mmCIF file of C-alpha atoms and ligand atoms in Angstrom:
data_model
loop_
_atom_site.group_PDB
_atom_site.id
_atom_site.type_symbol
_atom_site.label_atom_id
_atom_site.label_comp_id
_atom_site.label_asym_id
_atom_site.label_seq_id
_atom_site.Cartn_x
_atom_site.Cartn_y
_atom_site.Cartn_z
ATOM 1 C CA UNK A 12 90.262 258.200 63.699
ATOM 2 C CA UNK A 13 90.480 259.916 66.301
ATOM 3 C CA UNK A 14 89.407 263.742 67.146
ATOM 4 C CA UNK A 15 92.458 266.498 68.286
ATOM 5 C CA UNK A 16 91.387 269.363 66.124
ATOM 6 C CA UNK A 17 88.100 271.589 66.622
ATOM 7 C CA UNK A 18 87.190 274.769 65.198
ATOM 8 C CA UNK A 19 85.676 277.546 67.443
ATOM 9 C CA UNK A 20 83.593 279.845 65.796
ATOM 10 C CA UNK A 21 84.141 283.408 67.226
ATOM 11 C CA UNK A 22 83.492 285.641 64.394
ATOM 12 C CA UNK A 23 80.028 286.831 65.289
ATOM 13 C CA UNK A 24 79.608 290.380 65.823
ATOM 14 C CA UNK A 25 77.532 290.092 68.857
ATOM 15 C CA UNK A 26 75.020 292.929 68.148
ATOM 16 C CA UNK A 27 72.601 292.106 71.560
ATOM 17 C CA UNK A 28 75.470 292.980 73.385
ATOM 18 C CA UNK A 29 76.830 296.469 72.393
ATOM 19 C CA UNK A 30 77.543 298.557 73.717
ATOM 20 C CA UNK A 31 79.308 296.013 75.693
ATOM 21 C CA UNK A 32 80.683 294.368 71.717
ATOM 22 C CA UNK A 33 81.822 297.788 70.229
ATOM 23 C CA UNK A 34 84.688 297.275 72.866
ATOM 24 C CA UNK A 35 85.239 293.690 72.569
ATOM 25 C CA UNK A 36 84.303 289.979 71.121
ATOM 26 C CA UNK A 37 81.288 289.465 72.823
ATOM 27 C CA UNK A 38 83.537 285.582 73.324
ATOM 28 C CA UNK A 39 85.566 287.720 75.590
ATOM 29 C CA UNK A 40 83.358 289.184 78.006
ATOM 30 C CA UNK A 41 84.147 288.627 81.470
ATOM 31 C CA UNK A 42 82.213 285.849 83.205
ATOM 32 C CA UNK A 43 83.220 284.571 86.858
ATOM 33 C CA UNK A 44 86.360 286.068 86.709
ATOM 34 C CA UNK A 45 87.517 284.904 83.261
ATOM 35 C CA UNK A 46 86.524 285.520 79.646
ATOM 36 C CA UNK A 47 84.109 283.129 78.413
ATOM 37 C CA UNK A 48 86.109 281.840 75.759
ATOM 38 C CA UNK A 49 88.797 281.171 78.532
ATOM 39 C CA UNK A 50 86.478 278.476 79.809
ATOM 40 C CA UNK A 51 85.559 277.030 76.292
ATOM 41 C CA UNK A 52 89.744 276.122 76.204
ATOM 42 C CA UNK A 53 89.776 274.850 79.225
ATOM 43 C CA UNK A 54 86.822 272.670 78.465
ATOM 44 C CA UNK A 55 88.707 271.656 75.070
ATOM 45 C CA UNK A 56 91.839 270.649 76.280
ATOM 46 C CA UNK A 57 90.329 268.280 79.090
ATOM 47 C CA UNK A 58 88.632 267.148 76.049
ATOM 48 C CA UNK A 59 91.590 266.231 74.441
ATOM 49 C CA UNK A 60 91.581 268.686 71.798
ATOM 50 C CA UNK A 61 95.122 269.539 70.410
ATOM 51 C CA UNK A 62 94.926 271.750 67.568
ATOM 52 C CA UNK A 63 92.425 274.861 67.735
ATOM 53 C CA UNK A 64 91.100 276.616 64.649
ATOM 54 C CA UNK A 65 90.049 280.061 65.612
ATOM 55 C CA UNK A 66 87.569 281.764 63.138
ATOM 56 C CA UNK A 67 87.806 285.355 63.710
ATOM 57 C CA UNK A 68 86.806 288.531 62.459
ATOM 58 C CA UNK A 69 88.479 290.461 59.816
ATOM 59 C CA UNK A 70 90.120 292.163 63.150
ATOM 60 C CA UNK A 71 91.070 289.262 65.014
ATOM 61 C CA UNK A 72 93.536 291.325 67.483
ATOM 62 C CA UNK A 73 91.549 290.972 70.590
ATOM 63 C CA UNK A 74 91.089 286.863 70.158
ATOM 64 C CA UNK A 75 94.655 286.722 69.196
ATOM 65 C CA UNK A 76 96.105 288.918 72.028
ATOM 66 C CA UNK A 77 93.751 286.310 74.422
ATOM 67 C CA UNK A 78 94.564 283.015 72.917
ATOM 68 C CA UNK A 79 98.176 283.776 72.058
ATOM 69 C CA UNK A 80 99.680 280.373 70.917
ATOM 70 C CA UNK A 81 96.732 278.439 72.816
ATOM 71 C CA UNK A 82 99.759 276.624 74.584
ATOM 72 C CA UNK A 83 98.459 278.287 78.292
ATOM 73 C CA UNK A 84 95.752 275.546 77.466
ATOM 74 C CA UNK A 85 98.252 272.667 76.279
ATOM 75 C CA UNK A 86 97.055 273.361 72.494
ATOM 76 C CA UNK A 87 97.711 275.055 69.226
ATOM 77 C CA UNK A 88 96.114 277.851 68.027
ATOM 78 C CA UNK A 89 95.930 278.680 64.317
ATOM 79 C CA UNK A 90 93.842 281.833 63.071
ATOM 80 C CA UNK A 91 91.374 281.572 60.579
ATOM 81 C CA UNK A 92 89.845 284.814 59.348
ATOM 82 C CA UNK A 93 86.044 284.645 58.079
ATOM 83 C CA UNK A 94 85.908 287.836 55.640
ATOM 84 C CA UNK A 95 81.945 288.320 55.921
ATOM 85 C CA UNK A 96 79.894 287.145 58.470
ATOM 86 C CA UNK A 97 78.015 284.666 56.205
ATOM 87 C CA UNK A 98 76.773 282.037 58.795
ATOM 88 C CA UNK A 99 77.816 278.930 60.735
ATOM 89 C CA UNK A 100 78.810 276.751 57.011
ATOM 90 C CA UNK A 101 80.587 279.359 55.819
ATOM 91 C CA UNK A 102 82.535 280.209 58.879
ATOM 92 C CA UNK A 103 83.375 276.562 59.232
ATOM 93 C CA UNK A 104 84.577 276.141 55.427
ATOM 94 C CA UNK A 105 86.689 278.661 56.098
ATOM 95 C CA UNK A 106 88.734 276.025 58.033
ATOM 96 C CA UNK A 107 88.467 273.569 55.196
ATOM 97 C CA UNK A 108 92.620 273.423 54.957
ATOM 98 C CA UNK A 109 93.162 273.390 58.591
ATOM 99 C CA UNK A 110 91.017 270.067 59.319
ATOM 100 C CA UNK A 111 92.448 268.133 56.500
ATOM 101 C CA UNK A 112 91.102 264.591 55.930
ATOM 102 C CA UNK A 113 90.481 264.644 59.641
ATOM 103 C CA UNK A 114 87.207 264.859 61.954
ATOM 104 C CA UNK A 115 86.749 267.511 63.841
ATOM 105 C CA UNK A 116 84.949 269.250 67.039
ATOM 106 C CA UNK A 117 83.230 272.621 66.195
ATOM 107 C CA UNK A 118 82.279 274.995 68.818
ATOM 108 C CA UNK A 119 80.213 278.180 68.591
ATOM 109 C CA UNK A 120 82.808 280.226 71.002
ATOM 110 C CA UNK A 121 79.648 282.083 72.602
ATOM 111 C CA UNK A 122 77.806 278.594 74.040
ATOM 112 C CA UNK A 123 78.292 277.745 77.926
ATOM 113 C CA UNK A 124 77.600 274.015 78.568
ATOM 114 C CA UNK A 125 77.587 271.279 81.383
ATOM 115 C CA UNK A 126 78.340 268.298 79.509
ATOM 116 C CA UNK A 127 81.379 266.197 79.250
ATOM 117 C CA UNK A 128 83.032 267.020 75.563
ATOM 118 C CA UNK A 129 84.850 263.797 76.187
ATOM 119 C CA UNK A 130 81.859 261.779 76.281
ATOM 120 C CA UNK A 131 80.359 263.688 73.350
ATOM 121 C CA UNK A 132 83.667 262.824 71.303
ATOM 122 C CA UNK A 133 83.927 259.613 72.012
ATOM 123 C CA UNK A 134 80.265 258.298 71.658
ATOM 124 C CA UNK A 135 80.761 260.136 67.939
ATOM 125 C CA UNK A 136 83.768 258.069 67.513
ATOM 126 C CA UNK A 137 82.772 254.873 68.546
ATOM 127 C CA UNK A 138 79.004 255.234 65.966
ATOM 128 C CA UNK A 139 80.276 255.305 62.176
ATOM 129 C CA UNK A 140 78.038 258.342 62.126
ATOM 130 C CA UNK A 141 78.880 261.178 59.998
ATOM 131 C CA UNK A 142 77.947 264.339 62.544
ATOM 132 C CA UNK A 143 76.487 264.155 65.860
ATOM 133 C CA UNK A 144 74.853 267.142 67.491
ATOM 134 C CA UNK A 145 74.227 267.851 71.277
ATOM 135 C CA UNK A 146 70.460 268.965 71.751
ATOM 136 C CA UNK A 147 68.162 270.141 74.651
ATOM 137 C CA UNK A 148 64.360 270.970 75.310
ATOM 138 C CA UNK A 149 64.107 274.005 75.294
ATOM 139 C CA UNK A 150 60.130 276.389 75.914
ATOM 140 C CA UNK A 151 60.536 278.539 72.308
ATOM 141 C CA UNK A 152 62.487 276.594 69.779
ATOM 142 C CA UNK A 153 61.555 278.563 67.013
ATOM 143 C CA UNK A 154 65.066 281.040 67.461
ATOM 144 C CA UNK A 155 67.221 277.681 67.062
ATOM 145 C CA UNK A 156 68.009 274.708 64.797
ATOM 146 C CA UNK A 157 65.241 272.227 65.678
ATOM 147 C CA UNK A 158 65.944 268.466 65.350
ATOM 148 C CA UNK A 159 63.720 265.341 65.411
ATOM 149 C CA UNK A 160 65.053 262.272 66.260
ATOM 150 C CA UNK A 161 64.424 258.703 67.040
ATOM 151 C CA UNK A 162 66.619 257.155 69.340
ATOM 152 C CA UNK A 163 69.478 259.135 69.296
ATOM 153 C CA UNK A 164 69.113 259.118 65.517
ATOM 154 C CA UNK A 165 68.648 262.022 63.978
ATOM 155 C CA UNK A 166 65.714 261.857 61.419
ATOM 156 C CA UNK A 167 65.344 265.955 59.679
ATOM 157 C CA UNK A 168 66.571 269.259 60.960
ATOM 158 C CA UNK A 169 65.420 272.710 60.549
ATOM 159 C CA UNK A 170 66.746 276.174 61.314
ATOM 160 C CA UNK A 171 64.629 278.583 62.915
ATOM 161 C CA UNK A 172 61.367 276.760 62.004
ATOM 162 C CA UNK A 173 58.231 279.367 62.587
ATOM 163 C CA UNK A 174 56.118 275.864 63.357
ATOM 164 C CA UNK A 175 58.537 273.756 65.466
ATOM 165 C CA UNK A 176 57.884 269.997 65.343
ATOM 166 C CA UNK A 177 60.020 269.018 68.156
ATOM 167 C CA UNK A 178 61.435 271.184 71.401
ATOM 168 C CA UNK A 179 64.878 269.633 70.871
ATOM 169 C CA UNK A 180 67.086 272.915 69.920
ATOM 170 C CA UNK A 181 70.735 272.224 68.566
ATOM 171 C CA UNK A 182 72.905 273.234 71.062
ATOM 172 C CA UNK A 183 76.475 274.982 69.894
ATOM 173 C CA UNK A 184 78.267 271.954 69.628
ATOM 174 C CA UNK A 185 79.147 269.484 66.852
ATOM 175 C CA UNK A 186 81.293 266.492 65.459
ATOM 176 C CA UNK A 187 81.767 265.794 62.132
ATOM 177 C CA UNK A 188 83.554 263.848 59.416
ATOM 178 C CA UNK A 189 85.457 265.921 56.693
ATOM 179 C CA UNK A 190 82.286 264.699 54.267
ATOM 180 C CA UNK A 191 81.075 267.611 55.913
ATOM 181 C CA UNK A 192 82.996 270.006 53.488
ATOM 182 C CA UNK A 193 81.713 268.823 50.655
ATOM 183 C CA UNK A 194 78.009 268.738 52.240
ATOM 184 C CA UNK A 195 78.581 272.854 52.535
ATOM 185 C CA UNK A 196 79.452 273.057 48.688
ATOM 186 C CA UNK A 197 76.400 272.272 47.756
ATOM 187 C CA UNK A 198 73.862 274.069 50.262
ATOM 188 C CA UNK A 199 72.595 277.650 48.739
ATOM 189 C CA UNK A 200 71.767 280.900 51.482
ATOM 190 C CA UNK A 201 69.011 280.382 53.809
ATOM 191 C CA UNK A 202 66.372 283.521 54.139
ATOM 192 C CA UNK A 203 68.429 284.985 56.612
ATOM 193 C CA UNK A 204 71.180 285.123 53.739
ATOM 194 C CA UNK A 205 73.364 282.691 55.752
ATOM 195 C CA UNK A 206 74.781 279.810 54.853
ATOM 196 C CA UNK A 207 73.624 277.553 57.856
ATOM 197 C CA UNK A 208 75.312 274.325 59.207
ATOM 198 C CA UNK A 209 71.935 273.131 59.853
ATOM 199 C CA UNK A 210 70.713 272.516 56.324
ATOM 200 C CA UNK A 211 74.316 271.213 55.536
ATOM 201 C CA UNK A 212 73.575 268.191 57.784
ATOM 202 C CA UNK A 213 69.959 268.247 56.460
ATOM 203 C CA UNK A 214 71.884 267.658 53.603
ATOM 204 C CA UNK A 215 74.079 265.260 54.747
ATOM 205 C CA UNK A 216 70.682 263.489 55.868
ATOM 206 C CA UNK A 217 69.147 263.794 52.499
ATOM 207 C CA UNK A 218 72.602 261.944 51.350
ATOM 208 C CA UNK A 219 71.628 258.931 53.155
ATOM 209 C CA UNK A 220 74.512 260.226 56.133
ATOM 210 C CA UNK A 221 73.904 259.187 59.680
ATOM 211 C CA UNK A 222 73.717 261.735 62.296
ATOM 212 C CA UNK A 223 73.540 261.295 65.780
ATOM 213 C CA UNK A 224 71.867 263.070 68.733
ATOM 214 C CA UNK A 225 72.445 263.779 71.952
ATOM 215 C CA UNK A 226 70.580 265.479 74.504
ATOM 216 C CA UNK A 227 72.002 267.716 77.309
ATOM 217 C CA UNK A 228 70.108 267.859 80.617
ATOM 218 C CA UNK A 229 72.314 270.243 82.577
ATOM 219 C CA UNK A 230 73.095 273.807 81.870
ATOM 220 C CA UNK A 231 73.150 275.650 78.714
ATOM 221 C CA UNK A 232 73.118 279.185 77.211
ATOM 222 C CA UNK A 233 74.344 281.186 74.464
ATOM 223 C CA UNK A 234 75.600 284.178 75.560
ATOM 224 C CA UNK A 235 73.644 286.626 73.115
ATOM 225 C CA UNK A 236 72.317 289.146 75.880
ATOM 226 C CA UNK A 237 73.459 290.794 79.230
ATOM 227 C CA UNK A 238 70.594 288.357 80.814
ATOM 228 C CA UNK A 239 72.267 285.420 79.110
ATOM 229 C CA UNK A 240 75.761 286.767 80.485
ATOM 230 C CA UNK A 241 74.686 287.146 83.716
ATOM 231 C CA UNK A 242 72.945 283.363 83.542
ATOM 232 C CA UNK A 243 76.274 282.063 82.848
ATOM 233 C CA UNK A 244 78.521 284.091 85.109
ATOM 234 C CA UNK A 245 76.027 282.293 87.908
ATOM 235 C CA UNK A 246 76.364 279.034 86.248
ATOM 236 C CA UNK A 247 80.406 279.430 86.072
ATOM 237 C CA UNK A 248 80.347 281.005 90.085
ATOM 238 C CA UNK A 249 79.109 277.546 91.207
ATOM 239 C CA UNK A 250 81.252 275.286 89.584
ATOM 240 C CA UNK A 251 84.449 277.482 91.165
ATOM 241 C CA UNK A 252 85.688 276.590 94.297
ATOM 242 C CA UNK A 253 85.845 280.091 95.891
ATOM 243 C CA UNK A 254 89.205 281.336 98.209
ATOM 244 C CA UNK A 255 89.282 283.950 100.569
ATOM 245 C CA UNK A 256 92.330 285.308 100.152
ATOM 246 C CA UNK A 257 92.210 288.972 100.458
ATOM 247 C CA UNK A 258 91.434 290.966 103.775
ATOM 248 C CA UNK A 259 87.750 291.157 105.386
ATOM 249 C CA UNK A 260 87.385 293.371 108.201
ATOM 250 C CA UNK A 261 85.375 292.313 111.715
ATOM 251 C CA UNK A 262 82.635 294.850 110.672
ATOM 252 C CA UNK A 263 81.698 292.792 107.379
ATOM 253 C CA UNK A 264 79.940 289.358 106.898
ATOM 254 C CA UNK A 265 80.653 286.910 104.367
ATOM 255 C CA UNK A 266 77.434 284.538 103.745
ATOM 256 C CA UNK A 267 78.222 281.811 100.924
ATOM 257 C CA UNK A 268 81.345 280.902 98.806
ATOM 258 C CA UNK A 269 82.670 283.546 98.287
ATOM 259 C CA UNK A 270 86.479 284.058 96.112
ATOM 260 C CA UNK A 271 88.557 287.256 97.142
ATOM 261 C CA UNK A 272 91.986 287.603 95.631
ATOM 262 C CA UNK A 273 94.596 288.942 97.036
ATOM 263 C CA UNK A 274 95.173 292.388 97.947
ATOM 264 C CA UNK A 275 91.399 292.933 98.031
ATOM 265 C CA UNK A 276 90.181 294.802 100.924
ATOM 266 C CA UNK A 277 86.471 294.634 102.609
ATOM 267 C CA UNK A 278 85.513 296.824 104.776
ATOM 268 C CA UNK A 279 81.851 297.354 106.818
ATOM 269 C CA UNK A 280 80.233 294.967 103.949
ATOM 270 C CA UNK A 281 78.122 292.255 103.406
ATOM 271 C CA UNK A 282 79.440 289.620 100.771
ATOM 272 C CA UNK A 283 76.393 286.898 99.685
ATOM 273 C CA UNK A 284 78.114 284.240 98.188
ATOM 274 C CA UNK A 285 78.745 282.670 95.045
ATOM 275 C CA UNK A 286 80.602 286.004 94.571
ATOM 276 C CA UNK A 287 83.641 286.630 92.984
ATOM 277 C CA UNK A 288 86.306 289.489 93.564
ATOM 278 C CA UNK A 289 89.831 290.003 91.532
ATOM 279 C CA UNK A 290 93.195 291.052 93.198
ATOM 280 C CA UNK A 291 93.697 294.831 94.530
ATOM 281 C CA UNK A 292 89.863 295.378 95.126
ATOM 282 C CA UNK A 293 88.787 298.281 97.700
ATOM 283 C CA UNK A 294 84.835 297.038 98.627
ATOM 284 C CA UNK A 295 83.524 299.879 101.814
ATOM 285 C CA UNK A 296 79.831 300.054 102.833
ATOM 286 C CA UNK A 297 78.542 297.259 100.525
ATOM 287 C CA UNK A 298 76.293 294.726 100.328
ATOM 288 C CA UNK A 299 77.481 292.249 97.193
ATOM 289 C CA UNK A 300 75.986 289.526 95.770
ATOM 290 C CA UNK A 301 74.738 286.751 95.413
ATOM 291 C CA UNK A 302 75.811 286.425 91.857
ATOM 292 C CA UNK A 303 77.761 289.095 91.833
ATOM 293 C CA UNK A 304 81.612 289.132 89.774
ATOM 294 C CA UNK A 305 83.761 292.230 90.312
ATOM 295 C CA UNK A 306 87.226 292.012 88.610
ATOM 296 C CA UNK A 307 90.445 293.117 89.844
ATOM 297 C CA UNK A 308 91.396 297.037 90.850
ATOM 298 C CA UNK A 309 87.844 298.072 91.039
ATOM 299 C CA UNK A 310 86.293 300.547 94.188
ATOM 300 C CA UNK A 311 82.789 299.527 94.999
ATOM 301 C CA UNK A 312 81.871 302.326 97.982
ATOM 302 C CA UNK A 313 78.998 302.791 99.776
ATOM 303 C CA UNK A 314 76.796 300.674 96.767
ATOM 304 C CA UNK A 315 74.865 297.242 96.386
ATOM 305 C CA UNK A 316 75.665 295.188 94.062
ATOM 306 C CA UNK A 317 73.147 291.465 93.461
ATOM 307 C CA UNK A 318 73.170 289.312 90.085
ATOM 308 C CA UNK A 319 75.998 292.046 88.515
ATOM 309 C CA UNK A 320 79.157 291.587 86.350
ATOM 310 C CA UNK A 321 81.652 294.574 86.846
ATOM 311 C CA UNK A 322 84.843 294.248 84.824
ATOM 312 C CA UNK A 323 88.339 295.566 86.343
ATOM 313 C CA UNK A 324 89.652 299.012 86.966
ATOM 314 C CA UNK A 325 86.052 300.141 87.648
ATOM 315 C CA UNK A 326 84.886 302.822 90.455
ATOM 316 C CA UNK A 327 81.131 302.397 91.635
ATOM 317 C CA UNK A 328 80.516 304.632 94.709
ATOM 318 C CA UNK A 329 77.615 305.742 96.000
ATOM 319 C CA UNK A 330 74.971 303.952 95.173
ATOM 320 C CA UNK A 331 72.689 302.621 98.281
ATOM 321 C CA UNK A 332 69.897 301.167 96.276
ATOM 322 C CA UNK A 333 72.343 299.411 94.365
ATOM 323 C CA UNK A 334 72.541 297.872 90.810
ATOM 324 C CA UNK A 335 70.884 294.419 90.034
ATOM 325 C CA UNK A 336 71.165 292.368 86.866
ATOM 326 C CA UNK A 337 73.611 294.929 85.430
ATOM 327 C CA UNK A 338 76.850 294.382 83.591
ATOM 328 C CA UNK A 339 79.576 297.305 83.737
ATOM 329 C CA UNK A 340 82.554 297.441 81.231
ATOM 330 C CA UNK A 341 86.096 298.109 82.084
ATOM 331 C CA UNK A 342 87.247 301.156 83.582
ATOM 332 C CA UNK A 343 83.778 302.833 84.543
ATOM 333 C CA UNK A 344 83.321 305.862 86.925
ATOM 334 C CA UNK A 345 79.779 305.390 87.999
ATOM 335 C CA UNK A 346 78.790 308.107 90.887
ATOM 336 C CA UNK A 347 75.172 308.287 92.218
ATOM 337 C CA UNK A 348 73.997 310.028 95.149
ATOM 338 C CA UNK A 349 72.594 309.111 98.884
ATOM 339 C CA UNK A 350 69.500 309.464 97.763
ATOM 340 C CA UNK A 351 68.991 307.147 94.835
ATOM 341 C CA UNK A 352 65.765 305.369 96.187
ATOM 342 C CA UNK A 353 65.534 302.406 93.683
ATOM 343 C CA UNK A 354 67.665 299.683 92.222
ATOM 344 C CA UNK A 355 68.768 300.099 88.781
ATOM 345 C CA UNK A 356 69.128 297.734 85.599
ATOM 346 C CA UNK A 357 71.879 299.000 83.516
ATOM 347 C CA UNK A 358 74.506 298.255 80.835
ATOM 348 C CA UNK A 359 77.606 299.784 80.207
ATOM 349 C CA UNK A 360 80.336 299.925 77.634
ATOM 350 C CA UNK A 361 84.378 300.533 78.702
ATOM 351 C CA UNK A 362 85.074 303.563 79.547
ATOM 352 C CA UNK A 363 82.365 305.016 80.451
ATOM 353 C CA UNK A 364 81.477 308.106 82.652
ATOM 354 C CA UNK A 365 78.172 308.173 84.656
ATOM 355 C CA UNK A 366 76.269 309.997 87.359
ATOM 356 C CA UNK A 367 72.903 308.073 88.631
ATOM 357 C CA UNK A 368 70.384 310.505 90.054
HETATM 358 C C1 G1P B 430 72.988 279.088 65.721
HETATM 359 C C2 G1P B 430 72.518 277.883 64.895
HETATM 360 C C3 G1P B 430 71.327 277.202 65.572
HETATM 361 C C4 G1P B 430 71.685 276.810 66.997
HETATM 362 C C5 G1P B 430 72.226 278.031 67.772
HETATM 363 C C6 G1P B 430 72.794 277.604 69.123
HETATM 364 O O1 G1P B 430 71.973 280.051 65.723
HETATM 365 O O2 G1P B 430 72.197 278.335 63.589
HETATM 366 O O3 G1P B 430 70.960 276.057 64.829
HETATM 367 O O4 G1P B 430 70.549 276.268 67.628
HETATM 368 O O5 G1P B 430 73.290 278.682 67.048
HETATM 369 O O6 G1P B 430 73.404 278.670 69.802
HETATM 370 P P1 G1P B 430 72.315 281.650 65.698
HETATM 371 O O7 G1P B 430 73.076 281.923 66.942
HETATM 372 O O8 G1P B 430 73.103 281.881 64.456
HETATM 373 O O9 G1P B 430 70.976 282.326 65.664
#
């Protein structure tokens, strides 16, 4: 049978990320020029996915107000609410009724990935297994599910194992048949308290159940941090083909792909590309990017901007030195002052109100 449902998993409270998460779903954040989750849909529905199953929070407004119907993405969405945040099995039961007797995609609505979905669904279809998992080498696999495998089979997998015997981390990302349900019945809490997906397909192992491996060469990150963020708002930049379609003056130089939307103004500035700039933009005495995503209705003046997110309706003025590997919330008011002599590394939540010195 066929997959066309998969269940994202979006109810993780995101705690690296606050200030940033006391505002929103850290799944929402803003990476080139959309939220993240916006490009997990889109990924989905080229995928061939159908039916969503949205595991939210016991708030689910912001995901909702996002997602809508999921029909922007050619789906449907259908909200499933995960009361406590009692890990990955848990969160995933919680769609028991909504999979049915079917098999199903599930996606951890943080992970960004460069790998075809299709190809990961259908090689799952097309083995008899009972899960497959994606996997990559990664330097420290000791914060991550750890797998070995032989030959795409998967042999035993561990979660967070303090002596890792493999580098192959489980990436967010995972097929399964509905035996999978009654796998998580049986598992108990891990140390952590959590009821993890990994030692459900241990179990499923243990059960004599085939699993299946693959590995992923190309990009991937879980967006826990602000570093992690910014990794994948540079990963998203370059697979965007980048417009000009807003107004550059003669006294500025664009360098790069570079995206402005329209009704965007640059003046006197010097735009490094990949860079990214949302509609009604006012940009005056800069020098932005590369790396750099600045949503729409924001006034950069007189700053510098490299390797920065900076979310819409936000004022920046004033800062020569500039920011670098920063990410600033929604409606900001960040001053400095002419003589701010070194770059600075900051975070900050919406609505915020700050003078650099
Ligand atoms: C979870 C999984 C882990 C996996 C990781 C990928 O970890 O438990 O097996 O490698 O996601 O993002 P967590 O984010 O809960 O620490």
């Amino acid at each position: 049978m066929a997959i066309r449902k998969a269940v994202i998993l979006c109810a993780g409270e995101g705690t690296r990320l606050r200030p940033l998460s006391f505002c929103r779903p850290k799944h929402l954040m803003q990476v080139a020029g959309r939220p993240l989750l916006g490009w997990i849909l889109e990924a989905l529905s080229e995928a061939g996915i159908e039916q969503i199953g949205v595991i939210t929070p016991p708030d689910p407004d912001a995901l909702r107000e996002f997602v809508e119907d999921g029909k922007r993405w050619g789906m449907t969405a259908t909200y499933l609410v995960q009361p406590e945040p009692l890990g990955l099995a848990h969160a995933l039961d919680t769609a028991r009724e909504f999979v049915g007797d079917e098999p199903l995609l599930m996606y951890l609505g943080d992970n960004a990935l460069e790998w075809s979905l299709a190809q990961f669904i259908k090689r799952f279809e097309e083995s008899q297994a009972q899960a497959a998992v994606l996997v990559k080498q990664v330097d420290d696999p000791r914060q991550y599910g750890v797998v070995e495998m032989t030959g795409g089979q998967v042999m035993r997998m561990v979660e967070k194992p303090p002596e890792p015997r493999s580098n192959l981390a489980i990436v967010g990302v995972y097929a399964f048949q509905p035996v999978i349900f009654d796998v998580i019945e049986r598992i108990a809490p891990s140390a952590r308290g959590e009821y993890e997906i990994t030692d459900a397909i241990q179990r499923l192992l243990e059960d004599g159940g085939r699993v299946i491996a693959h590995e992923l060469e190309g990009f991937w990150e879980d967006a826990g941090s602000p570093a992690d963020l910014l990794r994948i708002n540079g990963f998203y930049l370059r697979q965007l083909s980048l417009e000009l379609r807003g107004v550059v003056d003669a006294a500025s130089v664009v360098e790069g792909p570079i995206g402005l939307d329209v009704g965007t103004q640059v003046t006197n500035s010097r735009l490094s590309g990949p860079s990214l700039i949302g509609k009604d933009s006012v940009i005056a005495n800069c020098t932005i990017g590369p790396d750099v995503t600045i949503g729409s209705n924001c006034h950069i003046i007189n700053a510098q901007l490299r390797n920065c997110i900076v979310e819409d309706d936000t004022h920046i003025e004033n800062l020569p030195a500039g920011l670098i590997e920063s990410v600033i919330g929604r409606q900001v008011r960040m001053t400095g002052e002419e003589c701010c002599s070194r770059p600075r590394r900051i975070v900050v939540g919406d609505m915020c109100c700050i003078e650099v010195t």
